[in-house]
XYZ file of C-alpha atoms in Angstrom:
689
model
C 9.862 11.381 20.903
C 11.126 11.391 24.459
C 11.758 14.708 24.980
C 8.412 15.509 23.357
C 6.831 13.174 26.110
C 8.935 14.844 28.861
C 7.109 17.991 27.457
C 3.661 16.391 27.518
C 3.840 14.423 30.902
C 4.548 18.376 32.745
C 2.791 21.010 30.723
C 2.409 24.321 31.304
C -0.505 24.685 28.464
C -3.352 22.154 28.006
C -5.439 21.721 25.186
C -8.767 19.772 25.827
C -11.087 18.213 22.875
C -14.383 16.926 23.766
C -17.726 17.445 25.723
C -18.617 15.619 28.864
C -15.516 14.088 29.819
C -13.232 17.673 28.914
C -15.168 19.583 31.617
C -14.462 16.689 34.182
C -10.651 17.058 32.936
C -10.645 21.265 33.423
C -12.678 20.395 36.888
C -9.834 17.953 38.063
C -7.057 20.474 37.174
C -8.961 23.579 38.631
C -9.362 21.179 41.889
C -5.573 20.140 41.713
C -4.272 23.794 41.052
C -2.821 23.967 38.127
C -1.714 27.133 37.091
C -1.042 26.816 33.122
C -2.888 27.884 30.504
C -6.134 25.685 29.427
C -7.882 25.744 26.098
C -11.164 24.530 25.143
C -12.110 22.503 21.592
C -15.953 22.078 21.087
C -17.836 23.235 17.997
C -21.404 22.871 19.909
C -20.544 25.082 22.971
C -19.741 28.486 23.445
C -18.048 27.716 26.749
C -17.134 24.271 29.063
C -16.070 24.237 32.607
C -16.374 27.482 32.303
C -13.813 28.508 29.592
C -14.751 29.999 25.951
C -14.682 27.054 23.503
C -13.208 27.330 19.930
C -14.918 25.428 17.178
C -11.693 22.990 16.012
C -8.129 22.564 16.836
C -6.418 24.884 14.211
C -8.190 27.878 16.152
C -6.104 27.136 19.071
C -4.455 30.431 20.103
C -1.324 28.676 21.182
C 0.363 25.191 20.210
C -0.229 23.380 23.794
C 2.121 21.303 25.329
C -0.430 18.264 25.926
C -3.878 17.946 24.754
C -6.562 15.623 26.069
C -8.806 14.243 23.088
C -12.126 12.414 24.343
C -13.990 12.448 21.055
C -14.886 9.233 18.654
C -12.388 7.365 17.040
C -12.336 7.982 13.611
C -12.640 11.752 14.791
C -9.387 11.317 17.032
C -7.289 10.050 14.462
C -8.015 13.511 12.466
C -7.169 15.139 15.879
C -3.836 13.716 16.224
C -3.044 14.464 13.118
C -3.445 18.432 13.447
C -2.044 18.005 17.000
C 1.200 16.640 15.533
C 1.558 19.169 12.438
C 0.902 22.219 14.973
C 3.854 20.750 17.057
C 1.774 19.580 19.990
C 3.878 17.788 23.004
C 1.773 15.131 23.211
C -1.693 13.766 23.671
C -3.855 11.556 25.716
C -6.366 9.379 23.365
C -9.436 8.811 24.950
C -11.161 6.962 22.887
C -11.450 2.956 22.587
C -12.673 1.223 19.007
C -8.816 1.107 18.120
C -6.692 -2.276 18.412
C -8.766 -3.863 21.746
C -11.555 -4.559 19.596
C -9.050 -6.275 16.681
C -8.999 -2.757 14.209
C -5.608 -3.078 13.203
C -6.314 -0.743 10.378
C -7.892 2.001 12.541
C -4.897 1.666 15.025
C -2.302 2.015 12.092
C -3.749 5.182 11.060
C -3.570 6.498 14.404
C 0.086 5.565 14.485
C 0.472 7.488 10.882
C -1.374 10.544 12.120
C 0.512 10.920 15.573
C 3.883 10.892 13.683
C 6.885 11.672 16.074
C 4.438 13.151 18.414
C 3.820 10.963 21.502
C -0.087 9.725 22.225
C -0.971 8.181 25.388
C -3.388 5.075 24.908
C -5.980 4.764 22.673
C -8.393 3.636 25.471
C -6.890 5.180 28.442
C -7.553 7.250 31.410
C -4.748 9.961 30.271
C -2.118 10.667 33.634
C -2.417 12.906 36.276
C 0.708 14.957 37.293
C 0.491 15.779 41.056
C 3.832 18.115 40.997
C 2.576 20.087 38.608
C -1.130 19.516 39.054
C -1.827 18.688 35.495
C -4.764 16.249 35.109
C -5.641 14.889 31.866
C -7.725 12.548 33.702
C -11.976 12.434 33.304
C -12.386 10.947 36.670
C -11.835 11.591 40.235
C -8.905 10.037 41.893
C -7.605 10.226 45.060
C -3.973 12.262 44.585
C -3.226 15.668 45.919
C 0.099 17.855 45.490
C 3.383 16.576 46.364
C 7.074 17.613 45.821
C 7.775 14.307 44.786
C 7.035 10.926 44.587
C 7.190 7.441 42.422
C 5.378 7.169 39.192
C 3.337 4.550 37.933
C 2.562 3.497 35.032
C -0.624 1.162 34.855
C -2.170 -1.130 32.289
C -5.535 -1.225 34.015
C -7.445 2.040 34.226
C -9.273 1.102 37.097
C -6.713 -0.606 39.235
C -4.773 3.018 38.082
C -7.844 5.034 39.743
C -8.143 2.354 42.727
C -4.425 3.098 43.230
C -4.773 7.211 43.220
C -7.096 6.230 46.506
C -4.530 4.536 48.724
C -4.109 5.905 52.052
C -0.781 4.004 53.213
C 1.666 6.699 52.659
C 2.643 5.789 49.005
C 4.067 9.290 47.724
C 2.343 9.097 44.200
C 4.181 11.722 41.875
C 2.249 10.427 38.520
C -0.330 8.093 37.722
C -0.214 7.239 33.875
C -2.640 4.862 32.392
C -1.375 3.706 28.788
C -3.912 1.687 27.646
C -3.532 0.302 24.150
C 0.354 1.695 23.857
C 0.020 3.120 20.126
C 3.587 5.049 20.589
C 3.889 5.072 24.017
C 4.561 2.237 26.279
C 6.211 1.401 29.990
C 9.496 1.421 27.509
C 9.104 5.318 26.787
C 7.573 6.434 29.770
C 10.388 5.055 31.891
C 12.721 6.473 29.789
C 11.231 9.712 30.202
C 11.181 10.298 33.662
C 14.603 9.275 33.970
C 16.449 12.640 34.473
C 13.411 14.236 36.684
C 14.731 14.186 40.258
C 11.227 14.245 41.569
C 10.452 10.943 40.656
C 11.940 8.349 43.377
C 10.670 5.388 41.950
C 8.973 3.667 39.098
C 5.853 1.087 39.273
C 4.812 -0.752 36.233
C 1.840 -3.084 36.117
C 1.476 -4.137 32.915
C 0.364 -7.049 30.984
C 3.403 -7.015 28.706
C 5.822 -4.996 27.026
C 6.037 -4.287 23.450
C 9.214 -3.925 22.814
C 11.842 -5.859 25.196
C 15.323 -4.649 23.388
C 14.402 -1.170 24.202
C 12.816 -2.094 27.748
C 16.708 -3.844 28.299
C 18.156 -0.679 27.611
C 16.398 1.589 29.771
C 16.203 -0.698 32.110
C 19.859 -0.112 32.381
C 19.770 3.267 32.390
C 17.113 3.265 35.463
C 19.461 1.439 37.504
C 22.737 3.961 36.464
C 20.098 6.825 37.060
C 19.552 4.963 40.477
C 15.852 5.046 39.868
C 14.826 1.767 41.171
C 11.907 0.080 39.080
C 9.035 -2.307 40.557
C 6.764 -4.718 38.104
C 3.468 -5.753 38.641
C 3.054 -8.667 35.771
C -0.846 -9.573 34.905
C -1.919 -12.481 33.270
C 0.525 -14.633 34.751
C -0.767 -17.681 32.965
C 1.231 -19.936 31.388
C 1.201 -18.762 27.317
C 0.608 -21.465 25.013
C 3.385 -23.216 23.490
C 4.066 -23.371 19.727
C 5.893 -26.511 19.439
C 3.921 -28.893 22.415
C 6.259 -31.677 22.532
C 9.252 -30.841 24.937
C 8.986 -29.950 28.758
C 10.414 -26.510 28.525
C 7.903 -24.576 26.824
C 5.453 -26.207 29.123
C 7.440 -25.232 32.761
C 8.369 -21.864 31.254
C 5.634 -19.965 30.181
C 5.282 -15.970 29.647
C 5.828 -15.389 33.404
C 8.918 -17.056 33.846
C 10.066 -15.218 30.925
C 9.162 -12.058 32.255
C 10.496 -13.258 35.749
C 13.699 -14.050 34.137
C 14.053 -10.479 32.607
C 13.278 -8.862 35.465
C 15.979 -10.637 37.484
C 18.255 -10.175 34.947
C 17.732 -6.188 34.852
C 17.385 -5.566 38.434
C 13.546 -4.723 38.352
C 11.783 -6.189 41.350
C 8.946 -8.028 40.446
C 5.904 -8.777 43.332
C 3.083 -10.807 43.252
C 0.320 -8.504 44.175
C -0.843 -4.826 44.789
C -0.492 -4.785 47.837
C 3.305 -6.002 47.675
C 3.607 -3.551 44.749
C 2.394 -0.535 46.507
C 4.452 -1.399 49.947
C 7.652 -1.717 47.284
C 7.354 1.393 46.015
C 7.030 3.115 49.377
C 10.366 1.480 50.674
C 12.053 2.448 47.557
C 11.055 6.182 47.029
C 11.945 6.628 50.992
C 14.555 4.745 51.710
C 16.150 3.725 48.096
C 17.319 0.445 47.278
C 19.055 -1.883 50.035
C 23.163 -2.532 49.440
C 22.006 -5.926 50.535
C 19.542 -8.605 52.076
C 20.705 -8.672 55.886
C 17.536 -7.876 57.972
C 17.167 -7.083 61.751
C 13.486 -7.003 63.014
C 12.647 -5.718 66.282
C 9.270 -6.184 68.591
C 8.151 -6.210 71.977
C 5.943 -9.724 71.438
C 7.642 -12.653 70.840
C 4.688 -13.830 68.825
C 5.369 -10.891 66.101
C 9.438 -11.873 66.583
C 8.054 -15.541 65.394
C 5.831 -13.934 62.511
C 8.984 -12.018 60.787
C 11.052 -15.163 60.731
C 8.172 -17.564 59.812
C 7.582 -15.575 56.941
C 10.772 -14.534 55.903
C 11.633 -18.261 55.300
C 10.845 -18.330 51.626
C 12.293 -15.437 50.534
C 15.360 -14.077 50.084
C 16.071 -12.357 53.225
C 18.801 -13.298 55.737
C 18.095 -12.495 59.883
C 22.067 -12.492 60.516
C 22.656 -13.639 64.407
C 24.668 -10.883 66.916
C 28.051 -11.802 67.614
C 29.264 -12.059 71.085
C 30.615 -8.291 71.291
C 27.155 -6.780 69.988
C 25.370 -9.122 71.787
C 26.394 -7.794 74.870
C 26.119 -4.229 73.615
C 22.155 -4.774 73.099
C 21.782 -6.518 76.262
C 23.450 -4.186 78.327
C 20.430 -2.031 77.224
C 17.594 -4.425 78.190
C 16.249 -6.472 81.532
C 18.533 -9.667 82.186
C 15.200 -11.995 81.091
C 15.573 -10.729 77.398
C 16.892 -13.343 75.138
C 19.081 -11.756 72.588
C 18.621 -12.621 68.937
C 17.638 -11.321 65.507
C 14.413 -10.956 65.266
C 14.933 -9.494 68.226
C 11.539 -9.313 71.323
C 12.758 -6.780 73.578
C 9.656 -7.142 75.668
C 8.070 -4.759 77.433
C 10.477 -3.948 80.533
C 11.645 -0.506 78.166
C 7.815 0.298 77.294
C 6.889 3.860 77.783
C 10.553 4.466 78.580
C 11.445 6.774 75.772
C 15.280 7.145 76.521
C 15.455 3.490 77.337
C 13.954 1.848 73.669
C 16.190 4.484 71.862
C 19.179 3.638 73.369
C 17.854 -0.632 72.578
C 17.014 0.135 69.177
C 20.288 2.135 68.597
C 22.559 -0.665 70.070
C 20.981 -2.914 67.747
C 21.080 -1.200 64.420
C 24.820 -0.718 65.377
C 25.127 -4.057 63.650
C 25.489 -2.676 60.097
C 21.965 -4.198 58.809
C 20.839 -3.090 55.500
C 17.638 -2.377 56.932
C 16.125 -2.384 60.504
C 12.338 -3.215 61.156
C 10.265 -1.983 64.118
C 7.382 -3.883 64.360
C 4.763 -1.642 66.122
C 1.063 -1.867 66.193
C -1.124 1.252 67.095
C -4.194 1.159 69.147
C -7.503 2.203 67.800
C -7.243 6.053 68.656
C -11.234 6.274 68.697
C -10.910 4.530 71.767
C -7.517 4.611 72.922
C -4.841 6.478 73.553
C -1.681 6.272 71.200
C 1.032 8.382 72.738
C 3.409 5.543 74.193
C 3.031 3.977 70.512
C 3.875 7.172 69.307
C 6.660 7.866 71.677
C 7.816 4.414 70.401
C 7.740 5.331 66.905
C 9.617 8.740 67.566
C 12.159 6.872 69.958
C 12.870 4.476 66.541
C 13.167 7.683 64.451
C 16.026 8.727 66.719
C 17.604 5.726 66.733
C 17.545 5.507 63.357
C 18.950 9.330 62.296
C 22.052 8.451 64.967
C 23.531 5.465 63.514
C 22.981 6.046 59.920
C 21.190 3.372 58.621
C 18.092 2.940 57.445
C 14.916 1.705 59.147
C 11.360 0.827 58.392
C 7.775 0.431 60.880
C 5.781 -2.328 60.194
C 2.062 -2.491 61.468
C 0.433 -5.681 61.138
C -2.639 -3.857 61.008
C -2.956 -0.620 58.837
C -6.352 0.546 59.833
C -4.793 1.842 63.128
C -2.276 3.718 62.435
C -2.980 7.398 61.704
C -1.925 9.926 58.660
C -0.260 12.105 61.327
C 2.314 9.466 62.284
C 2.533 8.213 59.009
C 3.886 12.040 57.743
C 5.951 12.506 60.995
C 7.880 9.408 60.068
C 8.521 9.980 56.402
C 9.386 13.331 57.298
C 12.777 11.380 59.033
C 12.699 9.057 56.184
C 11.312 6.499 57.896
C 8.477 4.570 55.373
C 5.475 2.768 57.418
C 4.796 -0.693 55.630
C 1.660 -2.096 56.062
C 1.170 -5.810 56.786
C 3.925 -7.983 57.655
C 4.262 -10.553 54.752
C 3.517 -7.144 52.469
C 6.704 -5.413 54.476
C 8.917 -8.800 54.179
C 8.031 -8.874 50.773
C 8.929 -4.692 49.967
C 11.983 -5.721 51.800
C 12.916 -8.892 49.505
C 12.319 -6.291 46.248
C 14.035 -3.487 47.382
C 17.128 -5.733 48.123
C 16.828 -7.217 44.507
C 15.927 -3.909 43.121
C 19.259 -1.971 40.719
C 20.900 -5.532 41.092
C 21.462 -5.645 37.285
C 23.690 -8.901 35.992
C 25.524 -8.951 33.419
C 26.136 -9.423 30.358
C 22.335 -7.918 29.695
C 19.783 -10.312 27.963
C 19.776 -10.411 24.711
C 16.901 -10.430 23.001
C 15.615 -10.312 19.127
C 14.462 -7.120 17.365
C 11.011 -7.642 16.362
C 8.524 -5.323 14.777
C 5.642 -4.194 17.260
C 3.085 -6.995 17.867
C 5.154 -9.244 15.912
C 7.815 -11.547 16.756
C 10.233 -14.764 16.073
C 7.948 -16.252 14.059
C 8.188 -19.742 15.006
C 4.678 -20.875 13.981
C 6.155 -20.197 9.984
C 8.614 -23.406 10.515
C 7.962 -27.025 10.011
C 9.268 -28.781 12.859
C 11.192 -31.917 12.272
C 11.956 -33.990 15.543
C 15.320 -35.949 15.708
C 15.586 -39.516 16.629
C 17.109 -39.624 20.228
C 20.102 -41.469 18.476
C 20.817 -38.686 16.162
C 20.257 -35.648 19.032
C 22.663 -37.503 21.160
C 25.365 -37.467 18.274
C 24.521 -33.875 17.726
C 25.158 -33.331 21.347
C 28.653 -35.080 21.641
C 30.246 -33.303 19.069
C 29.112 -30.179 21.131
C 31.195 -31.867 24.216
C 28.340 -33.712 25.745
C 28.831 -37.037 27.040
C 26.346 -39.456 26.004
C 26.093 -43.448 26.616
C 27.993 -46.136 24.337
C 25.025 -47.693 22.396
C 23.897 -48.091 19.164
C 20.198 -49.121 16.754
C 19.001 -52.439 16.346
C 16.429 -53.980 13.914
C 15.942 -56.978 15.676
C 15.630 -59.137 18.401
C 19.201 -61.144 17.534
C 20.993 -57.692 17.077
C 19.757 -55.809 19.943
C 20.754 -59.285 22.257
C 24.241 -58.917 20.904
C 24.671 -55.354 20.927
C 23.839 -55.706 25.073
C 26.309 -58.184 25.392
C 28.906 -56.159 23.414
C 28.055 -52.993 25.799
C 27.603 -54.779 29.012
C 25.151 -55.494 31.458
C 22.821 -53.714 32.411
C 21.650 -51.909 29.754
C 18.487 -49.934 28.292
C 16.363 -50.396 25.627
C 13.943 -47.712 23.695
C 11.750 -47.407 21.028
C 13.265 -45.271 18.313
C 12.501 -43.395 15.469
C 11.762 -39.188 14.316
C 9.332 -37.873 15.589
C 9.538 -39.962 18.832
C 9.265 -38.270 21.883
C 8.607 -38.927 25.912
C 8.769 -42.313 25.137
C 8.400 -43.467 29.036
C 5.003 -41.739 28.596
C 3.960 -44.880 26.389
C 5.790 -47.780 27.472
C 8.713 -47.730 25.170
C 11.359 -47.720 27.634
C 13.014 -50.781 29.498
C 15.775 -49.993 32.332
C 17.888 -52.430 34.687
C 18.044 -54.931 31.543
C 20.618 -57.739 33.183
C 20.734 -60.307 31.319
C 20.338 -62.005 27.731
C 17.370 -63.972 28.311
C 16.178 -59.871 29.939
C 17.579 -58.233 26.484
C 15.557 -60.703 24.281
C 12.241 -60.027 26.272
C 12.325 -56.520 26.054
C 13.261 -56.623 22.850
C 10.956 -58.481 21.651
C 8.462 -56.177 23.424
C 9.423 -52.923 21.717
C 10.214 -54.370 18.509
C 6.523 -54.985 18.019
C 5.609 -51.093 18.101
C 8.520 -49.795 16.471
C 10.343 -50.975 13.871
C 14.225 -49.872 15.682
C 15.079 -49.379 19.271
C 17.888 -48.247 20.836
C 20.331 -50.220 22.770
C 22.416 -48.200 25.753
C 24.712 -48.702 28.754
C 22.346 -47.937 32.053
C 23.968 -44.923 33.187
C 24.742 -45.348 36.873
C 26.113 -43.414 39.611
C 23.787 -40.740 39.799
C 23.180 -37.911 42.426
C 20.707 -35.939 40.968
C 18.950 -35.998 37.629
C 18.256 -32.859 35.627
C 16.599 -31.070 33.162
C 18.474 -28.788 30.633
C 15.917 -26.917 27.680
C 16.288 -24.575 24.793
C 12.940 -23.206 23.394
C 12.033 -20.253 21.407
C 8.959 -17.677 22.479
C 8.003 -14.989 19.711
C 9.105 -11.865 21.692
C 11.973 -13.359 23.864
C 13.815 -15.493 20.975
C 15.764 -18.561 22.874
C 15.609 -19.174 26.317
C 17.601 -21.942 28.662
C 15.573 -23.833 31.580
C 17.589 -26.062 34.255
C 15.327 -27.899 37.123
C 14.920 -30.992 38.147
C 14.488 -33.769 35.737
C 12.948 -37.462 35.224
C 9.921 -38.496 34.524
C 8.146 -36.383 37.661
C 9.719 -32.922 35.588
C 6.247 -31.425 34.921
C 4.299 -32.620 38.514
C 7.366 -31.147 40.750
C 7.723 -27.577 38.107
C 10.887 -26.726 40.102
C 12.994 -25.109 37.381
C 14.808 -21.835 36.704
C 14.702 -19.788 33.340
C 17.736 -18.274 31.909
C 18.144 -15.759 29.433
C 21.299 -15.396 26.654
C 24.210 -14.526 26.915
C 24.513 -17.146 30.050
C 27.497 -16.510 32.784
C 28.926 -18.875 35.428
C 27.512 -16.415 37.662
C 24.163 -16.528 36.366
C 23.963 -20.194 35.987
C 24.799 -21.265 39.715
C 22.153 -18.614 40.956
C 19.491 -20.539 39.048
C 21.344 -23.929 40.126
C 21.231 -22.665 43.913
C 17.192 -21.167 43.603
C 16.344 -24.864 43.281
C 13.953 -26.323 45.897
C 16.208 -29.483 45.469
C 19.766 -27.630 45.412
C 20.670 -28.980 48.622
C 20.723 -32.271 46.951
C 23.349 -31.128 44.523
C 25.177 -29.932 47.673
C 25.450 -32.965 49.537
C 21.950 -33.303 51.445
C 22.350 -35.014 54.660
C 25.886 -36.659 54.899
C 25.563 -37.534 50.645
C 27.785 -37.133 48.201
C 28.074 -33.737 46.869
C 27.490 -33.360 42.786
C 29.658 -32.028 40.195
C 28.008 -28.691 39.938
C 30.970 -27.839 37.793
C 30.047 -30.077 35.113
C 26.475 -29.089 35.099
C 27.650 -25.146 34.071
C 29.581 -26.481 31.407
C 26.726 -28.488 30.321
C 24.309 -25.742 30.436
C 27.196 -23.577 29.050
C 27.439 -25.985 25.833
C 24.101 -26.407 25.399
C 24.545 -22.622 25.070
C 27.007 -23.392 22.220
C 25.074 -25.671 20.188
C 22.560 -23.305 20.413
C 24.643 -20.692 18.618
C 25.772 -23.243 15.967
C 22.163 -23.684 14.890
C 20.542 -20.109 15.160
C 18.049 -19.589 13.223
C 17.087 -23.666 12.795
C 16.845 -24.583 16.094
C 13.301 -24.718 17.914
C 13.707 -26.808 20.958
C 16.162 -28.651 22.807
C 14.945 -31.304 25.829
C 17.676 -33.012 27.858
C 15.739 -34.897 30.335
C 17.499 -36.475 32.339
C 20.750 -35.212 32.630
C 22.464 -37.590 34.891
C 24.450 -35.404 37.467
C 27.703 -37.555 38.896
C 29.512 -37.115 42.082
C 32.000 -34.576 42.358
C 34.667 -35.219 39.267
C 32.397 -37.583 37.834
C 30.891 -35.168 35.099
C 27.374 -35.255 33.633
C 25.754 -37.874 31.085
C 22.682 -36.960 28.701
C 20.632 -40.015 29.136
C 17.835 -39.038 27.429
C 17.215 -36.017 24.491
C 14.871 -34.054 22.154
C 15.699 -31.776 19.342
C 13.198 -30.218 16.840
C 14.799 -28.674 14.514
C 12.055 -25.713 11.913
C 12.384 -25.873 8.171
C 10.587 -22.393 6.790
C 7.080 -23.545 5.472
C 7.539 -22.307 2.260
C 10.837 -24.762 1.495
């Protein structure tokens, strides 16, 4: 299918089936300068768009590489069968009325009719190939012919149109509206362009992916092909959990799972459309960055401060200059300039093209992964931009002489002209618009292609199906049982036992040694603290008796345990199952405020030591583990061991385990290990058993 899809996306011949929309396609192909053959199918017209019509698909004089079918849903199915039978490269199905309206049977009949022929859509606009001028697209668009550029595969037809209208210097070679993704999704489209040297980067604007295992495979191929991928995930609201008892499913949500997947695969995920376009622009012109060591230059202290401030929450580093490098830069500037990174070079050298080039080149010789020049242009309808253009050209010469990549950043894109954008692009320098968006693009470009092995292991599921969590009867273990199972897998748990009477509870507390903890116990009990079912810090027999009486009034049994002390931090470790992603892991700050603080990271199996360490370091409270403000550093090695032990536990109970919530996992000072203070385990049994 991929070979046929490539043929479809770069057609030498086109067939169009329909009426008004087909006439628009013919017009747009001519406007774009498509040089191939166009055949028109319309039984009611002798000619359409200045071209003769044939009455049906079987009357086409030659087999088309691509077809645009714009007729109602039911006739579209028959058209797909005829095109597939004759060996067409592929087809765009413009019609709606399929799966998006719940017509699953019609969707399946479309798939059966298409067979091995790729179908883009249904319910989509089609595609625009700006390299060969093929426009199977029944509407206006803003794309022009180009030799190379990015490919964008979009789940939104209207946003697709909007993106073609961009005037920010993004070279756009291929736009595909993916619609319902009948048998062609983002996975197949990405695979189809990997061998096309004219495609410099790929953007995915998606609601979700059809086939996660295939996407893992193709994303790995994209890294090998040096084809960076940027993703903008739509609909990032939390997915409803099938089993709503654990914190893990609540905190993860669908967006968190996609975040984890893209991070592992070297796909740069961005939060909004502007960041999406700017990231693609930077990657298209400069490619992936070797790292995140960035330099920034401007002639304004305010701009330098903005760059520094807006980078604080990003994975971007502005390393300070060493003494030798600082001296080299200072030698090109006035003695009043404080040489730093970001650099405010003041205006002493403004208007002196040679002096600016010397400063820019001296700064860039620090070997940064990317150097930014913040340069806002004046309004050309009222001002003279000559000196600003000279500054940009001085920067271009410095980039060329240094051998390191550079980008110009404008905070107000409305004032930069298309001429200077194209001139700088000719020197391999993109013009990034908006300081926050530019910095987000830099972060994306430094992450793109940074694949993490081993690749995630995801369940093979039928398109539209998933892991049948909903077909399992959940069975929640008691805390005592859960801790016993975890202890067998290598976790340390507090000494304790169950008691069914006040006297037994008091006796157990004495044997364990005060202080102790008492909790209500029983299968199916979760989040005990929310129901007043936990008493901590019980320090003597009298307090033990009072606590036992209160708890046994609402529970037949209580769990009496030693109170875990000597904590540096409290974590949550969790496992849950998603219909598409299968089992996934979560690590974050734990305790009773776990959902309020929502400081967590998602991991996909198989896990690795570096993967877990990176997840830990990404948490907001990570400094606490490292010994915040002179505090004792935590036993992070033991935390890693605990996460890996949890993966072993999951593998041992594969197919029956639905969720695990270890909260809190008490982390002791370095060398002290970890202790499971509370645990929830939910197993599942098939409904029909």
